Amino acid sequence: MLNVPAAAFPAPGSQQRAARGGRSKVPLKPGRSLMDWIRLTKSGKDLTGLKGRLIEVTEEELAKHNKTDDCWICIRGLVYNVTPYMEYHPGGEGELMKAAGADGTDLFDQVHRWVNYESMLKECLVGRMALKPIALPKESTSALSEEKKCLNGMLPESKIVGTSKSLAPSYDWFQTDCSVTVVVYTKQKGMNSEMVILDYEDSRLRGEIIIRDYSYLLNIELSNAVQEDIAVHVAEKVGKVEIVLKKIDNIPWKKLGQPLESHNSFIKRTDQGLYYRKCKLISKTDVTHDTKLFCLLLPQSTHFQVPVGQHVYLKQIVTGKEIVKPYTPVSCSLQTHFKEPSCHDGACLFLMIKIYPSGLFSSELDRLQIGDYIYVSNPEGSFQKSQVQTLEDLFLLAAGTGFTPMIKLLNYVLTNVNSLWTVKLMFFNKTEDDILWRDQLEQLILQDKRFEAQFILSEPSKEWNGKRGKISSSLLSEFFKRSKQDSKVLICICGSAPFTEQGERFLKDLGYCKEEIHSFTA
Ligand code: FAD
Ligand code: NAP
């Protein structure tokens, strides 16, 4: 279809040579080259006949458009009006007409799987196929047949439970001599790398793609071994996620692998179950007399970033029992110019954890030695960055280790939210010695004039000149003052459950509405 160099590409034996010896090119009329096509697509001409509207296309409707002067083709669930493209197609009208009014995915994949048709035919996009309801298949046999379908080039439909089917992602794969690329078509704009969580362990590839409250899962026992060094690319605008696996043996793969539990499912995120990977403790440093900063190294093949405001679960075996507790990863510093130290080849997770001498989990954590392992789950949490995107005032109300979610949030807003006027932190602790990162907070006050902090102690020493007491309506109203009347404000609260509940109540009494308050809870 496109001008593919004749010699070494595609590599012999690669998927891209699937149409070996077969297809012929037809001479195109003058003014019908690829460049002419690109010019036409950029001309602003209505190429679909729908004036930019996107529609849902039923199979019946698709079938009606099967003539050279009215030809629609479906590729991977998206329908294109290829009528204006007929004369530009190097393979000629005849080839395109083979898929007229039908699903051309198979044919397309046999001939030009590598062509970026999404971009080539962007202006011809009519809409998306209206999906038929899908009965939930029986686990093992249907998963196998789905896999088979995929390997034949047809994309399997995901097992969708309880959401709009048109949202469901799908996947595909191709290989070269030395790599295998798994491509997930999320059908979502605004994807980013935080939404992709990838693990590879004991020849099992597990990829979870988070789309709002839903999770799409790839869970496959790969047919051949791959290197630990796995690349993940996210094409944000088109919502395509590419997982590039490096082969170890450089031989052609007959299939991607064996589907495992819940493979290719698209279900509520909360129904997906937590996945844990083993992380290595690489450092442990004191923050205060009872709180430590733990640095955990993720496995090299793991890709995950914990979004602002989300927590993970740590899992340990304590006296023969599996115990799980939530913790909120933090940045390693409050100084925005401070770069996270590099952790060998992988990524690190920093956790600020208070050790309770009588605490079941934290005291066990404290006993971990450098080089020991602990299990870390996927991130969770309801906070969305969109809540702070156009904010003018951000008020943070923290008690003790309830400061942890505020750390990444502070770094994020101070570097990314241009509309921001003020960030005020009200930080409750028992004593001066309990204040986490007090030096860094005081430095930040000097560095950034938008930021203010107030430390309030419930058990202060006689020397303490600052505020004292417990959370109260008067303390809150004194400090949390909007930068202007009706400013766009968000108040984030975190501490023990009773502290958070009191905070919510006082703020509501002070006139803040539900949407202006976010409480961090598990
Ligand atoms: P436990 O055995 O549960 O009890 C420890 C001691 O604390 C005992 O002395 C007990 O009397 C007392 N205690 C029990 N419950 C509470 C309570 N709710 N408040 C105050 N004292 C109590 N902790 C961190 O240090 N860092 C974090 O980043 C962090 N993030 C969290 C994120 C979320 C979403 C949630 C819900 C909690 C978070 N926690 C965090 C708290 C953490 O999950 C544990 O509760 C904490 O480490 C205590 O566990 P433990 O098993 O050691 O203590
Ligand atoms: P702490 O030292 O016991 O207390 C810190 C401050 O909070 C003290 O001034 C204390 O006052 C005050 N406080 C505690 N409970 C209160 C209540 N019921 N009413 C009014 N004030 C109260 O705190 P900590 O040991 O660090 O515990 C932090 C809490 O935050 C834990 O419960 C932890 O689970 C929670 N946390 C939650 C998240 C999350 O994301 N949800 C994250 C991190 C931590 P007093 O001296 O009067 O008690």
Coordinates of C-alpha atoms and ligand atoms in Angstrom, one line a residue:
M1 CA 0.0 0.0 0.0
L2 CA 2.7 2.5 1.0
N3 CA 6.1 2.9 -0.4
V4 CA 7.8 0.1 1.3
P5 CA 11.6 -0.2 0.5
A6 CA 12.0 -3.3 -1.6
A7 CA 15.2 -4.8 -0.1
A8 CA 15.6 -5.6 3.5
F9 CA 12.2 -4.5 4.9
P10 CA 10.1 -6.4 5.8
A11 CA 12.6 -8.8 7.1
P12 CA 12.4 -12.3 5.6
G13 CA 10.1 -14.5 7.5
S14 CA 8.5 -11.5 9.4
Q15 CA 4.7 -11.1 9.8
Q16 CA 5.0 -8.2 7.4
R17 CA 5.9 -10.6 4.6
A18 CA 2.6 -12.5 5.1
A19 CA 1.5 -11.6 1.6
R20 CA 4.7 -13.0 0.1
G21 CA 4.6 -13.3 -3.7
G22 CA 1.0 -12.3 -3.9
R23 CA -0.1 -8.8 -4.3
S24 CA 0.4 -6.7 -7.4
K25 CA 0.4 -3.0 -7.7
V26 CA -1.7 -1.2 -10.3
P27 CA -0.5 1.9 -12.2
L28 CA -2.2 4.9 -10.6
K29 CA -3.6 7.8 -12.6
P30 CA -1.6 11.0 -12.5
G31 CA -2.4 13.1 -9.5
R32 CA -3.2 10.0 -7.4
S33 CA 0.0 9.4 -5.5
L34 CA 0.4 9.0 -1.8
M35 CA 1.4 12.7 -1.5
D36 CA -1.8 13.7 -3.5
W37 CA -3.8 11.6 -1.0
I38 CA -2.2 13.3 1.9
R39 CA -2.9 16.7 0.4
L40 CA -6.6 15.8 -0.2
T41 CA -7.0 14.6 3.4
K42 CA -5.6 17.9 4.6
S43 CA -7.7 20.0 2.3
G44 CA -10.7 20.1 4.8
K45 CA -12.9 18.3 2.2
D46 CA -15.7 16.2 3.7
L47 CA -14.4 12.7 2.7
T48 CA -17.0 10.7 4.7
G49 CA -20.1 12.6 3.5
L50 CA -21.1 12.9 7.1
K51 CA -19.8 16.4 7.7
G52 CA -17.5 15.3 10.5
R53 CA -20.2 13.5 12.4
L54 CA -19.2 10.0 13.8
I55 CA -21.9 7.3 13.9
E56 CA -22.4 3.8 15.2
V57 CA -22.7 1.4 12.2
T58 CA -24.7 -1.8 12.3
E59 CA -23.7 -4.8 10.2
E60 CA -26.8 -4.2 8.1
E61 CA -25.8 -0.6 7.4
L62 CA -22.2 -1.5 6.6
A63 CA -23.3 -4.1 4.1
K64 CA -25.3 -1.5 2.1
H65 CA -22.1 0.4 1.3
N66 CA -20.6 -2.2 -1.0
K67 CA -20.2 -0.4 -4.3
T68 CA -17.2 1.4 -5.9
D69 CA -19.0 4.7 -5.7
D70 CA -20.1 4.0 -2.1
C71 CA -17.7 1.8 -0.2
W72 CA -17.4 1.4 3.5
I73 CA -14.9 -1.0 5.2
C74 CA -14.5 -2.0 8.8
I75 CA -11.0 -2.4 10.3
R76 CA -10.7 -3.3 14.0
G77 CA -14.2 -2.2 14.8
L78 CA -13.8 1.2 13.1
V79 CA -15.6 1.9 9.8
Y80 CA -14.1 4.0 7.0
N81 CA -15.7 5.4 3.9
V82 CA -12.9 4.4 1.4
T83 CA -14.8 5.6 -1.7
P84 CA -12.6 8.7 -2.1
Y85 CA -9.5 6.6 -1.5
M86 CA -10.3 4.1 -4.4
E87 CA -8.2 5.8 -7.0
Y88 CA -5.3 6.3 -4.6
H89 CA -5.0 2.7 -3.5
P90 CA -1.8 1.2 -5.0
G91 CA -3.4 -2.3 -5.0
G92 CA -6.3 -1.0 -7.1
E93 CA -10.0 -0.8 -6.7
G94 CA -10.4 -4.6 -6.9
E95 CA -8.4 -5.3 -3.8
L96 CA -10.4 -2.7 -1.8
M97 CA -13.7 -4.0 -3.1
K98 CA -12.9 -7.5 -1.6
A99 CA -13.8 -6.0 1.7
A100 CA -16.5 -3.6 0.6
G101 CA -19.4 -3.4 3.0
A102 CA -17.7 -5.9 5.3
D103 CA -15.0 -6.5 8.0
G104 CA -11.7 -6.1 6.2
T105 CA -9.4 -6.7 9.2
D106 CA -8.3 -10.1 8.2
L107 CA -7.5 -9.1 4.7
F108 CA -5.8 -5.9 5.8
D109 CA -3.6 -7.9 8.2
Q110 CA -2.6 -10.4 5.6
V111 CA -1.5 -7.7 3.2
H112 CA -0.4 -4.6 5.2
R113 CA -0.5 -5.1 8.9
W114 CA 2.3 -2.6 9.5
V115 CA 0.6 0.3 7.7
N116 CA -0.6 3.1 9.9
Y117 CA -4.1 3.1 8.4
E118 CA -5.5 5.0 11.4
S119 CA -3.6 8.0 10.3
M120 CA -3.9 7.4 6.5
L121 CA -7.7 7.0 6.6
K122 CA -8.4 9.4 9.5
E123 CA -10.5 11.7 7.5
C124 CA -12.5 8.8 6.1
L125 CA -13.7 7.6 9.5
V126 CA -17.4 7.1 9.6
G127 CA -17.6 5.7 13.2
R128 CA -17.5 2.6 15.2
M129 CA -19.3 -0.7 14.7
A130 CA -22.3 -1.2 17.0
L131 CA -21.3 -4.3 18.9
K132 CA -23.6 -7.2 19.3
P133 CA -24.2 -8.3 22.9
I134 CA -21.6 -10.8 23.9
A135 CA -22.5 -13.8 26.0
L136 CA -19.8 -14.4 28.7
P137 CA -17.8 -17.4 27.4
K138 CA -16.9 -20.4 29.5
E139 CA -13.4 -19.6 30.8
S140 CA -10.9 -22.1 29.4
T141 CA -12.3 -23.3 26.1
S142 CA -13.5 -19.9 24.9
A143 CA -10.3 -18.2 26.0
L144 CA -8.4 -20.6 23.8
S145 CA -10.6 -20.1 20.8
E146 CA -10.3 -16.4 21.3
E147 CA -6.6 -16.6 21.3
K148 CA -6.7 -18.7 18.1
K149 CA -8.9 -16.0 16.4
C150 CA -6.5 -13.4 17.4
L151 CA -3.5 -15.2 16.0
N152 CA -5.4 -15.5 12.7
G153 CA -5.5 -11.7 12.6
M154 CA -9.0 -11.2 13.9
L155 CA -9.3 -9.3 17.0
P156 CA -11.1 -11.0 19.8
E157 CA -13.8 -9.0 21.6
S158 CA -13.1 -8.5 25.2
K159 CA -15.2 -10.2 27.8
I160 CA -17.2 -7.1 28.9
V161 CA -19.0 -7.0 32.1
G162 CA -21.4 -4.1 32.9
T163 CA -20.0 -1.3 30.8
S164 CA -20.6 0.2 27.4
K165 CA -19.3 -2.3 24.9
S166 CA -18.1 0.4 22.6
L167 CA -15.5 1.3 25.2
A168 CA -13.9 -2.1 25.3
P169 CA -10.2 -2.3 24.2
S170 CA -8.9 -5.1 22.0
Y171 CA -5.4 -6.4 21.3
D172 CA -3.3 -7.8 18.5
W173 CA 0.4 -8.8 18.1
F174 CA 3.1 -9.0 15.5
Q175 CA 6.7 -10.1 15.4
T176 CA 10.1 -9.4 13.8
D177 CA 13.2 -11.6 14.0
C178 CA 14.1 -10.3 17.4
S179 CA 11.0 -8.8 18.9
V180 CA 7.3 -9.4 19.6
T181 CA 5.0 -6.4 19.9
V182 CA 1.7 -6.7 21.6
V183 CA -0.6 -3.8 20.7
V184 CA -3.6 -2.8 22.7
Y185 CA -6.2 -0.5 21.0
T186 CA -7.8 1.2 24.0
K187 CA -10.1 3.4 21.8
Q188 CA -9.4 6.2 24.3
K189 CA -7.9 9.6 23.9
G190 CA -5.7 11.0 26.6
M191 CA -4.1 7.7 27.6
N192 CA -0.9 8.1 29.5
S193 CA 1.8 5.8 30.9
E194 CA 0.3 5.9 34.4
M195 CA -2.7 4.0 33.0
V196 CA -0.6 1.0 32.0
I197 CA 0.7 -1.5 34.6
L198 CA 2.9 -4.3 33.2
D199 CA 4.5 -7.3 34.8
Y200 CA 6.4 -10.3 33.5
E201 CA 7.2 -13.1 35.8
D202 CA 7.9 -16.8 35.2
S203 CA 7.1 -16.4 31.5
R204 CA 3.7 -14.8 32.4
L205 CA 2.9 -11.5 30.9
R206 CA 0.3 -9.5 32.7
G207 CA -0.7 -6.1 31.4
E208 CA -3.5 -4.0 33.0
I209 CA -4.8 -0.9 31.4
I210 CA -6.8 1.4 33.5
I211 CA -9.6 3.3 31.8
R212 CA -11.4 5.4 34.4
D213 CA -13.2 2.9 36.7
Y214 CA -12.5 0.0 34.4
S215 CA -9.6 -2.3 33.8
Y216 CA -8.6 -4.2 30.7
L217 CA -6.4 -7.2 31.3
L218 CA -3.9 -9.1 29.2
N219 CA -2.9 -12.2 31.0
I220 CA -0.8 -14.7 29.0
E221 CA 1.7 -17.4 29.5
L222 CA 4.1 -16.5 26.6
S223 CA 5.0 -19.3 24.3
N224 CA 8.7 -18.4 24.3
A225 CA 11.0 -16.6 26.8
V226 CA 11.7 -12.9 26.5
Q227 CA 14.2 -10.5 28.1
E228 CA 13.3 -8.7 31.3
D229 CA 13.9 -5.4 29.6
I230 CA 10.3 -4.7 28.2
A231 CA 9.4 -1.4 26.6
V232 CA 6.0 0.2 26.9
H233 CA 5.0 2.9 24.4
V234 CA 1.7 4.9 24.8
A235 CA 0.4 6.8 21.8
E236 CA -1.6 9.2 23.8
K237 CA -3.8 10.7 21.0
V238 CA -4.8 7.4 19.4
G239 CA -4.9 5.5 22.7
K240 CA -2.6 2.7 21.4
V241 CA -0.4 0.9 23.9
E242 CA 2.6 -1.1 22.5
I243 CA 4.4 -3.6 24.6
V244 CA 7.7 -4.5 23.0
L245 CA 9.2 -7.8 24.1
K246 CA 12.7 -8.8 23.1
K247 CA 13.0 -12.4 22.1
I248 CA 15.7 -14.5 23.7
D249 CA 16.0 -17.2 21.0
N250 CA 15.2 -15.0 17.9
I251 CA 13.0 -17.7 16.3
P252 CA 9.6 -17.1 14.8
W253 CA 6.7 -17.6 17.3
K254 CA 3.8 -19.7 16.1
K255 CA 1.5 -18.1 18.7
L256 CA 1.7 -15.4 21.4
G257 CA 1.0 -17.9 24.2
Q258 CA -1.6 -19.5 26.4
P259 CA -4.4 -17.3 27.8
L260 CA -4.6 -17.3 31.6
E261 CA -7.4 -16.3 34.0
S262 CA -9.4 -13.3 33.0
H263 CA -7.3 -12.7 29.9
N264 CA -8.8 -10.1 27.6
S265 CA -11.4 -9.0 30.0
F266 CA -12.7 -5.5 30.5
I267 CA -14.3 -5.2 33.9
K268 CA -14.8 -2.9 36.8
R269 CA -11.4 -2.0 38.3
T270 CA -12.6 -3.0 41.7
D271 CA -13.5 -6.5 40.5
Q272 CA -10.1 -7.2 38.9
G273 CA -8.4 -8.2 42.2
L274 CA -5.1 -6.9 43.4
Y275 CA -1.9 -8.1 41.7
Y276 CA 1.3 -8.2 43.8
R277 CA 4.9 -8.2 42.7
K278 CA 8.0 -8.8 44.8
C279 CA 10.0 -5.7 45.4
K280 CA 13.4 -5.4 47.0
L281 CA 14.1 -3.1 50.0
I282 CA 17.1 -1.0 48.9
S283 CA 17.2 1.7 51.6
K284 CA 15.6 2.7 54.9
T285 CA 16.3 6.2 56.3
D286 CA 15.0 8.0 59.4
V287 CA 12.5 10.8 58.8
T288 CA 11.6 11.3 62.5
H289 CA 12.1 9.3 65.7
D290 CA 9.4 6.9 64.7
T291 CA 8.9 7.3 60.9
K292 CA 11.1 6.0 58.1
L293 CA 11.5 6.4 54.4
F294 CA 11.6 3.0 52.7
C295 CA 12.8 2.7 49.2
L296 CA 11.7 -0.4 47.3
L297 CA 13.1 -1.5 43.9
L298 CA 10.5 -2.7 41.4
P299 CA 11.4 -5.7 39.2
Q300 CA 13.1 -4.6 36.0
S301 CA 10.2 -5.9 33.9
T302 CA 7.5 -4.2 35.9
H303 CA 6.1 -0.9 34.6
F304 CA 4.0 1.0 37.0
Q305 CA 3.7 4.5 38.3
V306 CA 1.6 5.4 41.3
P307 CA -0.6 8.4 40.3
V308 CA -0.9 11.4 42.6
G309 CA -3.3 10.6 45.5
Q310 CA -3.3 6.9 45.1
H311 CA -2.0 4.2 47.5
V312 CA -0.7 0.7 47.2
Y313 CA -1.0 -2.3 49.5
L314 CA 2.0 -4.0 51.0
K315 CA 1.7 -7.7 51.8
Q316 CA 3.8 -9.7 54.3
I317 CA 3.5 -13.0 56.0
V318 CA 3.3 -12.2 59.7
T319 CA 3.4 -15.2 62.1
G320 CA 2.2 -17.5 59.3
K321 CA -0.6 -15.2 58.1
E322 CA -0.8 -13.0 55.1
I323 CA -1.3 -9.4 56.3
V324 CA -2.0 -6.5 53.9
K325 CA -2.0 -2.8 54.7
P326 CA -2.3 0.3 52.6
Y327 CA 0.5 2.9 52.2
T328 CA 0.8 6.0 50.1
P329 CA 3.9 6.3 48.0
V330 CA 5.7 9.7 48.2
S331 CA 8.2 11.6 46.2
C332 CA 11.7 11.3 47.7
S333 CA 11.8 15.0 48.4
L334 CA 9.5 18.1 48.4
Q335 CA 12.1 20.1 46.4
T336 CA 10.7 20.1 42.9
H337 CA 14.1 20.5 41.3
F338 CA 15.3 17.4 43.2
K339 CA 15.6 14.5 40.8
E340 CA 14.6 11.0 42.0
P341 CA 17.8 9.0 42.5
S342 CA 18.3 6.4 39.9
C343 CA 17.8 2.9 41.2
H344 CA 20.0 0.7 39.1
D345 CA 17.9 -0.4 36.1
G346 CA 14.5 -0.3 37.6
A347 CA 12.1 2.2 39.2
C348 CA 11.8 2.9 42.9
L349 CA 8.9 3.4 45.2
F350 CA 9.3 5.6 48.2
L351 CA 7.1 5.0 51.3
M352 CA 7.1 7.1 54.4
I353 CA 6.0 4.8 57.2
K354 CA 5.4 5.3 60.9
I355 CA 6.6 2.4 63.0
Y356 CA 4.2 1.6 65.9
P357 CA 6.0 -0.5 68.5
S358 CA 2.8 -2.5 69.0
G359 CA 1.9 -2.3 65.3
L360 CA 1.4 -5.7 63.7
F361 CA 2.5 -4.7 60.2
S362 CA 4.8 -1.7 60.7
S363 CA 6.9 -3.3 63.4
E364 CA 7.4 -6.3 61.0
L365 CA 8.4 -3.8 58.2
D366 CA 10.9 -2.3 60.5
R367 CA 12.6 -5.7 60.9
L368 CA 13.2 -6.0 57.1
Q369 CA 16.8 -5.9 56.1
I370 CA 18.2 -4.2 53.1
G371 CA 18.0 -6.8 50.3
D372 CA 14.8 -8.4 51.7
Y373 CA 11.7 -8.6 49.6
I374 CA 8.1 -7.4 50.2
Y375 CA 5.0 -7.7 48.0
V376 CA 3.6 -4.5 46.5
S377 CA 0.1 -4.2 44.9
N378 CA -1.1 -2.2 41.9
P379 CA -2.1 1.4 42.8
E380 CA -5.7 2.2 43.9
G381 CA -7.6 5.3 44.9
S382 CA -10.3 7.6 43.9
F383 CA -8.3 10.9 43.5
Q384 CA -8.2 12.3 40.0
K385 CA -5.7 14.8 38.7
S386 CA -8.6 16.5 37.0
Q387 CA -9.8 17.6 40.4
V388 CA -6.9 20.1 40.6
Q389 CA -6.4 21.0 37.0
T390 CA -8.0 24.5 37.0
L391 CA -7.8 25.1 40.8
E392 CA -7.1 28.5 42.3
D393 CA -6.9 27.5 46.0
L394 CA -5.7 24.1 47.4
F395 CA -6.1 23.6 51.1
L396 CA -4.5 20.5 52.7
L397 CA -5.6 19.2 56.1
A398 CA -3.2 16.5 57.4
A399 CA -2.7 14.7 60.7
G400 CA 0.5 12.6 61.4
T401 CA 1.3 10.3 58.5
G402 CA -1.9 11.6 56.8
F403 CA 0.7 14.0 55.3
T404 CA 1.8 11.2 52.9
P405 CA -0.7 11.8 50.1
M406 CA -0.1 15.5 50.3
I407 CA 3.6 15.1 49.2
K408 CA 3.1 14.1 45.6
L409 CA 0.1 16.3 45.4
L410 CA 2.1 19.4 46.5
N411 CA 4.9 18.6 44.0
Y412 CA 2.3 18.0 41.2
V413 CA 0.2 21.2 41.7
L414 CA 3.2 23.5 42.3
T415 CA 4.8 22.4 39.0
N416 CA 1.7 21.7 36.8
V417 CA -1.3 23.8 37.8
N418 CA -0.9 27.3 36.3
S419 CA -4.2 28.6 37.7
L420 CA -3.0 28.1 41.3
W421 CA -2.9 31.1 43.6
T422 CA -2.5 29.5 47.0
V423 CA -1.6 26.2 48.6
K424 CA -2.2 26.0 52.4
L425 CA -1.2 23.1 54.5
M426 CA -2.6 22.7 58.0
F427 CA -0.6 20.0 59.7
F428 CA -1.7 18.5 63.0
N429 CA 0.8 16.5 65.1
K430 CA 1.3 15.6 68.8
T431 CA 4.8 17.1 69.3
E432 CA 7.4 19.1 67.3
D433 CA 9.4 15.9 66.9
D434 CA 6.6 14.3 65.1
I435 CA 6.4 16.9 62.3
L436 CA 7.4 15.1 59.1
W437 CA 9.8 16.8 56.7
R438 CA 9.5 20.1 58.7
D439 CA 12.8 21.4 57.2
Q440 CA 11.6 20.7 53.7
L441 CA 8.3 22.3 54.3
E442 CA 9.9 25.5 55.7
Q443 CA 12.3 25.6 52.7
L444 CA 9.3 25.3 50.4
I445 CA 7.6 28.2 52.1
L446 CA 10.6 30.3 51.3
Q447 CA 11.0 29.0 47.8
D448 CA 7.4 29.3 46.6
K449 CA 5.3 32.3 47.7
R450 CA 2.1 30.4 46.8
F451 CA 2.7 27.9 49.6
E452 CA 2.0 28.4 53.3
A453 CA 2.0 25.9 56.2
Q454 CA 0.8 26.0 59.7
F455 CA 1.9 23.4 62.3
I456 CA -0.6 22.7 65.1
L457 CA 0.4 20.5 68.1
S458 CA -1.9 18.7 70.4
E459 CA 0.9 17.9 73.0
P460 CA 3.3 20.8 72.6
S461 CA 6.3 21.5 74.9
K462 CA 6.3 24.7 76.9
E463 CA 8.7 26.3 74.3
W464 CA 6.3 25.9 71.4
N465 CA 5.3 29.3 70.1
G466 CA 3.0 28.1 67.3
K467 CA -0.6 27.0 67.3
R468 CA -1.8 24.3 69.6
G469 CA -5.0 22.3 70.0
K470 CA -7.1 19.9 68.1
I471 CA -8.9 20.3 64.8
S472 CA -11.8 22.8 65.2
S473 CA -14.0 25.0 63.1
S474 CA -12.3 28.1 64.3
L475 CA -8.8 26.9 63.5
L476 CA -9.9 25.9 60.0
S477 CA -11.7 29.2 59.2
E478 CA -8.8 31.2 60.5
F479 CA -6.3 29.7 58.1
F480 CA -8.2 28.4 55.1
K481 CA -9.1 31.7 53.5
R482 CA -9.9 31.8 49.8
S483 CA -7.6 34.0 47.7
K484 CA -10.7 35.6 46.3
Q485 CA -14.4 35.3 46.8
D486 CA -15.8 32.3 44.9
S487 CA -12.3 31.1 43.9
K488 CA -12.1 27.5 42.7
V489 CA -11.1 25.5 45.8
L490 CA -10.3 22.0 46.8
I491 CA -9.7 20.8 50.4
C492 CA -7.9 17.5 50.8
I493 CA -8.1 15.8 54.2
C494 CA -6.0 12.9 55.5
G495 CA -5.5 11.4 58.9
S496 CA -7.2 8.9 61.2
A497 CA -10.8 8.1 60.3
P498 CA -12.3 10.2 63.2
F499 CA -10.0 13.1 62.3
T500 CA -11.1 13.0 58.7
E501 CA -14.8 12.7 59.6
Q502 CA -14.5 15.8 61.9
G503 CA -12.7 17.7 59.2
E504 CA -15.4 17.0 56.7
R505 CA -18.1 18.0 59.2
F506 CA -16.4 21.3 60.2
L507 CA -15.8 22.2 56.5
K508 CA -19.4 21.6 55.6
D509 CA -20.5 23.7 58.5
L510 CA -18.2 26.5 57.1
G511 CA -20.0 26.4 53.8
Y512 CA -17.8 24.2 51.7
C513 CA -19.7 21.9 49.4
K514 CA -19.1 18.1 48.8
E515 CA -17.3 18.7 45.5
E516 CA -14.9 21.0 47.2
I517 CA -13.7 18.3 49.7
H518 CA -11.7 15.2 49.0
S519 CA -10.9 12.8 51.8
F520 CA -8.1 10.2 51.3
T521 CA -9.4 6.9 52.6
A522 CA -8.7 3.2 51.6
Ligands
FAD1 P1 -1.8 -1.9 64.1 O1 -1.5 -3.2 64.5 O2 -3.0 -1.8 63.2 O3 -1.9 -0.8 65.2 C1 -0.8 0.0 65.5 C2 -0.8 1.0 66.6 O4 -1.6 2.1 66.2 C3 -1.4 0.5 67.8 O5 -0.7 1.1 68.9 C4 -2.8 0.9 67.7 O6 -3.3 1.2 69.0 C5 -2.7 2.2 66.9 N1 -3.7 2.4 65.9 C6 -4.5 1.4 65.4 N2 -5.3 2.0 64.4 C7 -5.0 3.3 64.4 C8 -5.4 4.4 63.6 N3 -6.3 4.2 62.7 N4 -4.9 5.6 63.8 C9 -3.9 5.8 64.7 N5 -3.4 4.7 65.5 C10 -4.0 3.5 65.3 N6 0.7 4.7 57.4 C11 1.9 5.2 57.2 O7 2.8 5.2 58.1 N7 2.3 5.7 56.0 C12 1.5 5.8 54.9 O8 1.8 6.2 53.8 C13 0.1 5.3 55.1 N8 -0.8 5.3 54.1 C14 -2.0 4.9 54.3 C15 -2.9 4.9 53.2 C16 -4.2 4.6 53.5 C17 -5.2 4.6 52.3 C18 -4.6 4.1 54.7 C19 -6.0 3.7 55.0 C20 -3.7 4.0 55.8 C21 -2.4 4.4 55.5 N9 -1.5 4.2 56.6 C22 -0.2 4.8 56.4 C23 -1.7 3.5 57.8 C24 -1.3 2.0 57.6 O9 -2.1 1.4 56.7 C25 -1.4 1.2 58.9 O10 -2.7 1.4 59.4 C26 -0.4 1.6 59.9 O11 0.9 1.3 59.4 C27 -0.6 0.8 61.2 O12 -0.5 -0.6 60.9 P2 0.1 -1.6 62.0 O13 -0.3 -3.0 61.5 O14 1.5 -1.4 62.1 O15 -0.6 -1.2 63.3
NAP2 P1 -1.1 10.7 65.5 O1 0.4 11.0 65.7 O2 -1.7 9.8 66.4 O3 -1.9 12.0 65.4 C1 -1.6 13.1 64.6 C2 -2.4 14.3 65.0 O4 -3.8 14.0 64.7 C3 -2.4 14.6 66.5 O5 -2.4 16.0 66.7 C4 -3.7 14.0 67.0 O6 -4.2 14.7 68.1 C5 -4.6 14.2 65.8 N1 -5.7 13.3 65.9 C6 -5.6 12.0 65.8 N2 -6.8 11.4 66.0 C7 -7.7 12.4 66.2 C8 -9.1 12.5 66.4 N3 -9.8 11.4 66.5 N4 -9.6 13.7 66.6 C9 -8.9 14.8 66.5 N5 -7.5 14.8 66.3 C10 -7.0 13.6 66.1 O7 -1.2 10.2 64.0 P2 -0.6 9.0 63.3 O8 -0.2 7.9 64.3 O9 0.5 9.5 62.4 O10 -1.8 8.4 62.4 C11 -2.1 8.9 61.2 C12 -3.4 8.3 60.7 O11 -3.6 8.7 59.3 C13 -3.5 6.8 60.8 O12 -4.8 6.5 61.3 C14 -3.4 6.4 59.4 O13 -4.2 5.2 59.2 C15 -4.0 7.5 58.6 N6 -3.5 7.6 57.2 C16 -4.4 7.6 56.3 C17 -4.0 7.7 55.0 C18 -5.0 7.6 53.8 O14 -4.6 7.8 52.7 N7 -6.2 7.4 54.1 C19 -2.6 7.9 54.7 C20 -1.7 7.9 55.7 C21 -2.1 7.8 57.0 P3 -4.3 13.9 69.6 O15 -3.0 14.0 70.2 O16 -5.3 14.7 70.3 O17 -4.7 12.5 69.3

